Amino acid sequence: MRTINLALQGGGSHGAFTWGVLDALLADPRIAIEGLSGTSAGAVNAVVLASGYASALAAGRDPREGARAALARLWQTIGSWDALGSWQRQWARLLWGGAAPQLAREWLGRTVGGALSPYQANPLNLNPLRDLLRDQVDFDAVAAGPLKVFASATHVPTGRAVIFTGARLDAAAVLASACLPQLFKAVEIEGEPYWDGGYSANPALTPLIQSCASTDLMLVQINPLRVAATPQTPGDIDERVNELTFNASLLTQMRTIESVNVLLARGVLRSPVFKTVRMHRIDGGQEIRAFPGSSRSSTDAAMIDALFHMGQQAATHWLGQRYDALGQRSTVDIRRDYLDDTWVPAALSEEDGDAAAPHGFRPWLAQLLRRRRQRK
């Protein structure tokens, strides 16, 4: 059996793809899950899985099957939103968090007769996700259960990522993780306002590295890294801007992982605080990118079912091709897929010296290397 940690991106109804991935992983007895970190829809998937797992375990049932059943109930409920009346259906779609901000503002503006913020257009702070979490997640079971679960939200005043786990991981934390500010009032927790975690950590990888024993980290990626052509229509441009915004924090985290991995491999870092992380990834590739960005807000049951099966197939294919790499090596080429000109390869080579550092040099990394060299 191989133990992994799961990092789950947000993406509105495209999170049904993640449901399919999780279902396949839970169905494979060779895979054990230690921790989950999620943002927005990824956070919803994470807490529902953990709740179903812990509740079944406490009742003496198969925890894997309990988690699979809980995820199925979640997405079947979301799919049923499309059967509501037109007004309720539109609200459900918008409030699920998948609509592009501009489209959301336009719809809310038409609804109330002007371009208003959610503090004016949604004064009661209506949110079907609140009822969904209340009905389907036992947060006490999540906190007491064997899985480590983390949800990220963005602290509005500072823009920093805040990670909720343990007793602090409750319905408010998940609502904060999925709080798009064009649609909802900021979620207040202990007097502090929070917005969608995608602005600061989509998803947060550090908690899985620091708090879990396994060093195999599986990213379930919803937002594409690359597009084939330059967006030209207003809708395509908005969609690409959203993708870039919600991938930015992931790229930064991946650069840090690669930097630490290289420093460990070269013996520059010897502290037990640091450990080599083996990165893996399951994404929808070209198939999931065939769905338009607007489908993130769709609650169409047929689309959700299609995404679920795509996720199942992607995970099954990955396990068939790369299972043996778990515990042995990374299956993601971080340099090729995530690094850019702000990464500093020369600074990671002791023989190159500080003078060889290219543009974008990180002062903190330079200082770290100098201290290590001075100790020798």
GROMACS .gro file of C-alpha atoms in nm, residues 29-308:
model
  280
   29PRO     CA    1  -0.704  -0.077  -0.199
   30ARG     CA    2  -0.338  -0.005  -0.280
   31ILE     CA    3  -0.385   0.366  -0.203
   32ALA     CA    4  -0.405   0.517   0.145
   33ILE     CA    5  -0.484   0.884   0.199
   34GLU     CA    6  -0.318   1.070   0.484
   35GLY     CA    7  -0.410   1.434   0.422
   36LEU     CA    8  -0.620   1.656   0.199
   37SER     CA    9  -0.584   2.026   0.125
   38GLY     CA   10  -0.848   2.205  -0.079
   39THR     CA   11  -0.964   2.544  -0.195
   40SER     CA   12  -1.321   2.643  -0.282
   41ALA     CA   13  -1.482   2.340  -0.453
   42GLY     CA   14  -1.167   2.148  -0.360
   43ALA     CA   15  -1.229   2.229   0.007
   44VAL     CA   16  -1.589   2.111  -0.025
   45ASN     CA   17  -1.474   1.781  -0.175
   46ALA     CA   18  -1.212   1.743   0.099
   47VAL     CA   19  -1.446   1.794   0.397
   48VAL     CA   20  -1.722   1.578   0.247
   49LEU     CA   21  -1.475   1.293   0.186
   50ALA     CA   22  -1.330   1.324   0.536
   51SER     CA   23  -1.675   1.342   0.696
   52GLY     CA   24  -1.799   1.032   0.514
   53TYR     CA   25  -1.476   0.847   0.593
   54ALA     CA   26  -1.477   0.933   0.966
   55SER     CA   27  -1.849   0.874   1.014
   56ALA     CA   28  -1.837   0.531   0.851
   57LEU     CA   29  -1.528   0.435   1.052
   58ALA     CA   30  -1.698   0.535   1.378
   59ALA     CA   31  -2.003   0.327   1.282
   60GLY     CA   32  -1.794   0.020   1.206
   61ARG     CA   33  -1.845   0.042   0.831
   62ASP     CA   34  -1.592   0.055   0.550
   63PRO     CA   35  -1.457   0.412   0.565
   64ARG     CA   36  -1.360   0.413   0.197
   65GLU     CA   37  -1.712   0.324   0.092
   66GLY     CA   38  -1.848   0.580   0.337
   67ALA     CA   39  -1.635   0.849   0.174
   68ARG     CA   40  -1.739   0.745  -0.176
   69ALA     CA   41  -2.108   0.750  -0.080
   70ALA     CA   42  -2.075   1.094   0.081
   71LEU     CA   43  -1.914   1.241  -0.231
   72ALA     CA   44  -2.184   1.085  -0.450
   73ARG     CA   45  -2.458   1.242  -0.233
   74LEU     CA   46  -2.289   1.581  -0.254
   75TRP     CA   47  -2.270   1.590  -0.632
   76GLN     CA   48  -2.612   1.435  -0.683
   77THR     CA   49  -2.753   1.718  -0.473
   78ILE     CA   50  -2.567   1.979  -0.678
   79GLY     CA   51  -2.696   1.815  -0.995
   80SER     CA   52  -3.051   1.839  -0.862
   81TRP     CA   53  -3.023   2.219  -0.843
   82ASP     CA   54  -3.079   2.229  -1.218
   83ALA     CA   55  -3.429   2.091  -1.162
   84LEU     CA   56  -3.529   2.402  -0.963
   85GLY     CA   57  -3.729   2.689  -1.108
   86SER     CA   58  -3.544   2.932  -1.334
   87TRP     CA   59  -3.490   3.202  -1.069
   88GLN     CA   60  -3.367   2.954  -0.806
   89ARG     CA   61  -3.159   2.770  -1.064
   90GLN     CA   62  -2.978   3.089  -1.166
   91TRP     CA   63  -2.901   3.176  -0.807
   92ALA     CA   64  -2.776   2.824  -0.738
   93ARG     CA   65  -2.548   2.839  -1.040
   94LEU     CA   66  -2.407   3.178  -0.947
   95LEU     CA   67  -2.369   3.107  -0.578
   96TRP     CA   68  -2.192   2.777  -0.640
   97GLY     CA   69  -1.901   2.999  -0.737
   98GLY     CA   70  -1.833   2.905  -1.094
   99ALA     CA   71  -1.954   3.209  -1.285
  100ALA     CA   72  -1.702   3.455  -1.420
  101PRO     CA   73  -1.704   3.769  -1.202
  102GLN     CA   74  -1.813   3.995  -1.488
  103LEU     CA   75  -2.104   3.768  -1.576
  104ALA     CA   76  -2.204   3.747  -1.211
  105ARG     CA   77  -2.204   4.126  -1.175
  106GLU     CA   78  -2.406   4.166  -1.494
  107TRP     CA   79  -2.667   3.916  -1.383
  108LEU     CA   80  -2.697   4.062  -1.035
  109GLY     CA   81  -2.715   4.409  -1.188
  110ARG     CA   82  -3.000   4.310  -1.417
  111THR     CA   83  -3.178   4.141  -1.129
  112VAL     CA   84  -3.188   4.443  -0.902
  113GLY     CA   85  -3.180   4.715  -1.168
  114GLY     CA   86  -2.822   4.835  -1.128
  115ALA     CA   87  -2.456   4.740  -1.081
  116LEU     CA   88  -2.445   4.666  -0.709
  117SER     CA   89  -2.211   4.484  -0.475
  118PRO     CA   90  -2.330   4.172  -0.290
  119TYR     CA   91  -2.378   4.391   0.019
  120GLN     CA   92  -2.659   4.558  -0.175
  121ALA     CA   93  -2.772   4.292  -0.422
  122ASN     CA   94  -2.762   4.003  -0.174
  123PRO     CA   95  -2.828   4.168   0.166
  124LEU     CA   96  -2.947   3.843   0.325
  125ASN     CA   97  -2.623   3.675   0.212
  126LEU     CA   98  -2.813   3.384   0.056
  127ASN     CA   99  -2.588   3.090  -0.017
  128PRO     CA  100  -2.705   2.735  -0.096
  129LEU     CA  101  -2.359   2.607  -0.005
  130ARG     CA  102  -2.431   2.691   0.361
  131ASP     CA  103  -2.728   2.451   0.365
  132LEU     CA  104  -2.532   2.192   0.167
  133LEU     CA  105  -2.252   2.186   0.426
  134ARG     CA  106  -2.498   2.179   0.716
  135ASP     CA  107  -2.681   1.880   0.570
  136GLN     CA  108  -2.387   1.676   0.445
  137VAL     CA  109  -2.078   1.742   0.659
  138ASP     CA  110  -2.017   1.641   1.021
  139PHE     CA  111  -1.733   1.880   1.108
  140ASP     CA  112  -1.686   1.727   1.454
  141ALA     CA  113  -1.625   1.391   1.284
  142VAL     CA  114  -1.379   1.556   1.042
  143ALA     CA  115  -1.182   1.707   1.331
  144ALA     CA  116  -1.177   1.381   1.527
  145GLY     CA  117  -1.118   1.155   1.226
  146PRO     CA  118  -0.792   1.003   1.103
  147LEU     CA  119  -0.753   1.221   0.792
  148LYS     CA  120  -0.574   1.554   0.812
  149VAL     CA  121  -0.781   1.815   0.631
  150PHE     CA  122  -0.692   2.173   0.540
  151ALA     CA  123  -0.894   2.448   0.371
  152SER     CA  124  -0.744   2.777   0.254
  153ALA     CA  125  -0.906   3.120   0.249
  154THR     CA  126  -0.771   3.467   0.171
  155HIS     CA  127  -0.745   3.723   0.451
  156VAL     CA  128  -0.899   4.035   0.291
  157PRO     CA  129  -0.690   4.307   0.466
  158THR     CA  130  -0.352   4.145   0.396
  159GLY     CA  131  -0.410   3.910   0.100
  160ARG     CA  132  -0.241   3.630   0.291
  161ALA     CA  133  -0.349   3.269   0.279
  162VAL     CA  134  -0.498   3.141   0.603
  163ILE     CA  135  -0.525   2.766   0.659
  164PHE     CA  136  -0.812   2.622   0.860
  165THR     CA  137  -0.776   2.275   1.009
  166GLY     CA  138  -0.878   2.075   1.316
  167ALA     CA  139  -1.135   2.249   1.535
  168ARG     CA  140  -1.106   2.568   1.326
  169LEU     CA  141  -1.223   2.388   1.014
  170ASP     CA  142  -1.598   2.441   1.019
  171ALA     CA  143  -1.872   2.547   0.780
  172ALA     CA  144  -1.767   2.912   0.801
  173ALA     CA  145  -1.412   2.822   0.700
  174VAL     CA  146  -1.532   2.632   0.392
  175LEU     CA  147  -1.771   2.914   0.301
  176ALA     CA  148  -1.475   3.153   0.328
  177SER     CA  149  -1.268   2.927   0.105
  178ALA     CA  150  -1.541   2.951  -0.161
  179CYS     CA  151  -1.633   3.318  -0.112
  180LEU     CA  152  -1.615   3.502  -0.443
  181PRO     CA  153  -1.640   3.870  -0.345
  182GLN     CA  154  -1.850   3.964  -0.648
  183LEU     CA  155  -2.125   3.735  -0.517
  184PHE     CA  156  -2.093   3.713  -0.140
  185LYS     CA  157  -2.022   3.934   0.155
  186ALA     CA  158  -1.682   3.853   0.306
  187VAL     CA  159  -1.708   3.567   0.556
  188GLU     CA  160  -1.611   3.686   0.903
  189ILE     CA  161  -1.426   3.445   1.129
  190GLU     CA  162  -1.316   3.566   1.472
  191GLY     CA  163  -1.379   3.922   1.355
  192GLU     CA  164  -1.161   3.892   1.042
  193PRO     CA  165  -1.296   3.900   0.682
  194TYR     CA  166  -1.208   3.631   0.428
  195TRP     CA  167  -1.254   3.575   0.055
  196ASP     CA  168  -1.200   3.280  -0.178
  197GLY     CA  169  -0.880   3.090  -0.106
  198GLY     CA  170  -0.801   3.076  -0.478
  199TYR     CA  171  -0.660   3.428  -0.461
  200SER     CA  172  -0.380   3.320  -0.227
  201ALA     CA  173  -0.342   2.939  -0.235
  202ASN     CA  174  -0.515   2.721  -0.492
  203PRO     CA  175  -0.460   2.483  -0.327
  204ALA     CA  176  -0.224   2.514  -0.028
  205LEU     CA  177   0.057   2.258  -0.054
  206THR     CA  178   0.265   2.357   0.249
  207PRO     CA  179   0.031   2.210   0.516
  208LEU     CA  180   0.055   1.869   0.352
  209ILE     CA  181   0.434   1.890   0.344
  210GLN     CA  182   0.473   2.014   0.700
  211SER     CA  183   0.200   1.818   0.878
  212CYS     CA  184   0.197   1.481   0.701
  213ALA     CA  185   0.448   1.197   0.704
  214SER     CA  186   0.400   1.094   0.341
  215THR     CA  187   0.611   1.284   0.089
  216ASP     CA  188   0.404   1.179  -0.212
  217LEU     CA  189   0.181   1.475  -0.298
  218MET     CA  190  -0.090   1.432  -0.560
  219LEU     CA  191  -0.227   1.750  -0.718
  220VAL     CA  192  -0.571   1.729  -0.877
  221GLN     CA  193  -0.553   2.020  -1.118
  222ILE     CA  194  -0.866   2.180  -1.261
  223ASN     CA  195  -0.735   2.506  -1.411
  224PRO     CA  196  -0.525   2.459  -1.726
  225LEU     CA  197  -0.163   2.576  -1.725
  226ARG     CA  198  -0.157   2.644  -2.099
  227VAL     CA  199  -0.401   2.736  -2.373
  228ALA     CA  200  -0.352   2.665  -2.740
  229ALA     CA  201  -0.438   3.010  -2.876
  230THR     CA  202  -0.442   3.371  -2.762
  231PRO     CA  203  -0.789   3.458  -2.626
  232GLN     CA  204  -0.957   3.728  -2.835
  233THR     CA  205  -1.324   3.745  -2.738
  234PRO     CA  206  -1.426   3.923  -2.415
  235GLY     CA  207  -1.546   3.597  -2.264
  236ASP     CA  208  -1.229   3.407  -2.353
  237ILE     CA  209  -1.011   3.689  -2.220
  238ASP     CA  210  -1.201   3.699  -1.890
  239GLU     CA  211  -1.174   3.323  -1.862
  240ARG     CA  212  -0.799   3.321  -1.918
  241VAL     CA  213  -0.751   3.605  -1.668
  242ASN     CA  214  -0.941   3.397  -1.411
  243GLU     CA  215  -0.724   3.092  -1.485
  244LEU     CA  216  -0.403   3.292  -1.451
  245THR     CA  217  -0.524   3.450  -1.126
  246PHE     CA  218  -0.620   3.121  -0.967
  247ASN     CA  219  -0.304   2.939  -1.084
  248ALA     CA  220  -0.058   3.208  -0.971
  249SER     CA  221  -0.020   3.084  -0.614
  250LEU     CA  222   0.025   2.725  -0.733
  251LEU     CA  223   0.315   2.824  -0.958
  252THR     CA  224   0.485   3.003  -0.669
  253GLN     CA  225   0.449   2.701  -0.440
  254MET     CA  226   0.582   2.468  -0.709
  255ARG     CA  227   0.892   2.687  -0.753
  256THR     CA  228   0.960   2.668  -0.380
  257ILE     CA  229   0.922   2.289  -0.379
  258GLU     CA  230   1.166   2.257  -0.668
  259SER     CA  231   1.416   2.491  -0.499
  260VAL     CA  232   1.408   2.294  -0.173
  261ASN     CA  233   1.427   1.960  -0.357
  262VAL     CA  234   1.739   2.073  -0.544
  263LEU     CA  235   1.904   2.211  -0.230
  264LEU     CA  236   1.838   1.884  -0.048
  265ALA     CA  237   1.973   1.679  -0.338
  266ARG     CA  238   2.297   1.883  -0.335
  267GLY     CA  239   2.339   1.859   0.038
  268VAL     CA  240   2.301   2.232   0.099
  269LEU     CA  241   2.002   2.177   0.330
  270ARG     CA  242   2.046   1.915   0.602
  271SER     CA  243   1.781   2.019   0.853
  272PRO     CA  244   1.512   1.758   0.930
  273VAL     CA  245   1.260   2.039   0.883
  274PHE     CA  246   1.306   2.002   0.507
  275LYS     CA  247   1.221   1.692   0.307
  276THR     CA  248   1.214   1.595  -0.058
  277VAL     CA  249   0.863   1.608  -0.200
  278ARG     CA  250   0.759   1.372  -0.476
  279MET     CA  251   0.501   1.555  -0.689
  280HIS     CA  252   0.230   1.385  -0.891
  281ARG     CA  253  -0.061   1.528  -1.086
  282ILE     CA  254  -0.394   1.418  -1.231
  283ASP     CA  255  -0.572   1.665  -1.457
  284GLY     CA  256  -0.836   1.658  -1.724
  285GLY     CA  257  -0.601   1.749  -2.009
  286GLN     CA  258  -0.765   1.851  -2.331
  287GLU     CA  259  -1.091   1.679  -2.244
  288ILE     CA  260  -1.179   1.898  -1.946
  289ARG     CA  261  -1.059   2.207  -2.136
  290ALA     CA  262  -1.323   2.134  -2.399
  291PHE     CA  263  -1.585   2.250  -2.148
  292PRO     CA  264  -1.630   2.629  -2.168
  293GLY     CA  265  -1.540   2.838  -1.869
  294SER     CA  266  -1.907   2.920  -1.818
  295SER     CA  267  -1.973   2.552  -1.743
  296ARG     CA  268  -1.804   2.598  -1.406
  297SER     CA  269  -2.132   2.753  -1.296
  298SER     CA  270  -2.351   2.486  -1.454
  299THR     CA  271  -2.535   2.242  -1.232
  300ASP     CA  272  -2.646   2.028  -1.523
  301ALA     CA  273  -2.662   1.669  -1.401
  302ALA     CA  274  -2.543   1.524  -1.733
  303MET     CA  275  -2.234   1.746  -1.736
  304ILE     CA  276  -2.153   1.661  -1.374
  305ASP     CA  277  -2.184   1.291  -1.456
  306ALA     CA  278  -1.956   1.332  -1.760
  307LEU     CA  279  -1.692   1.513  -1.553
  308PHE     CA  280  -1.715   1.244  -1.284
   0.00000   0.00000   0.00000
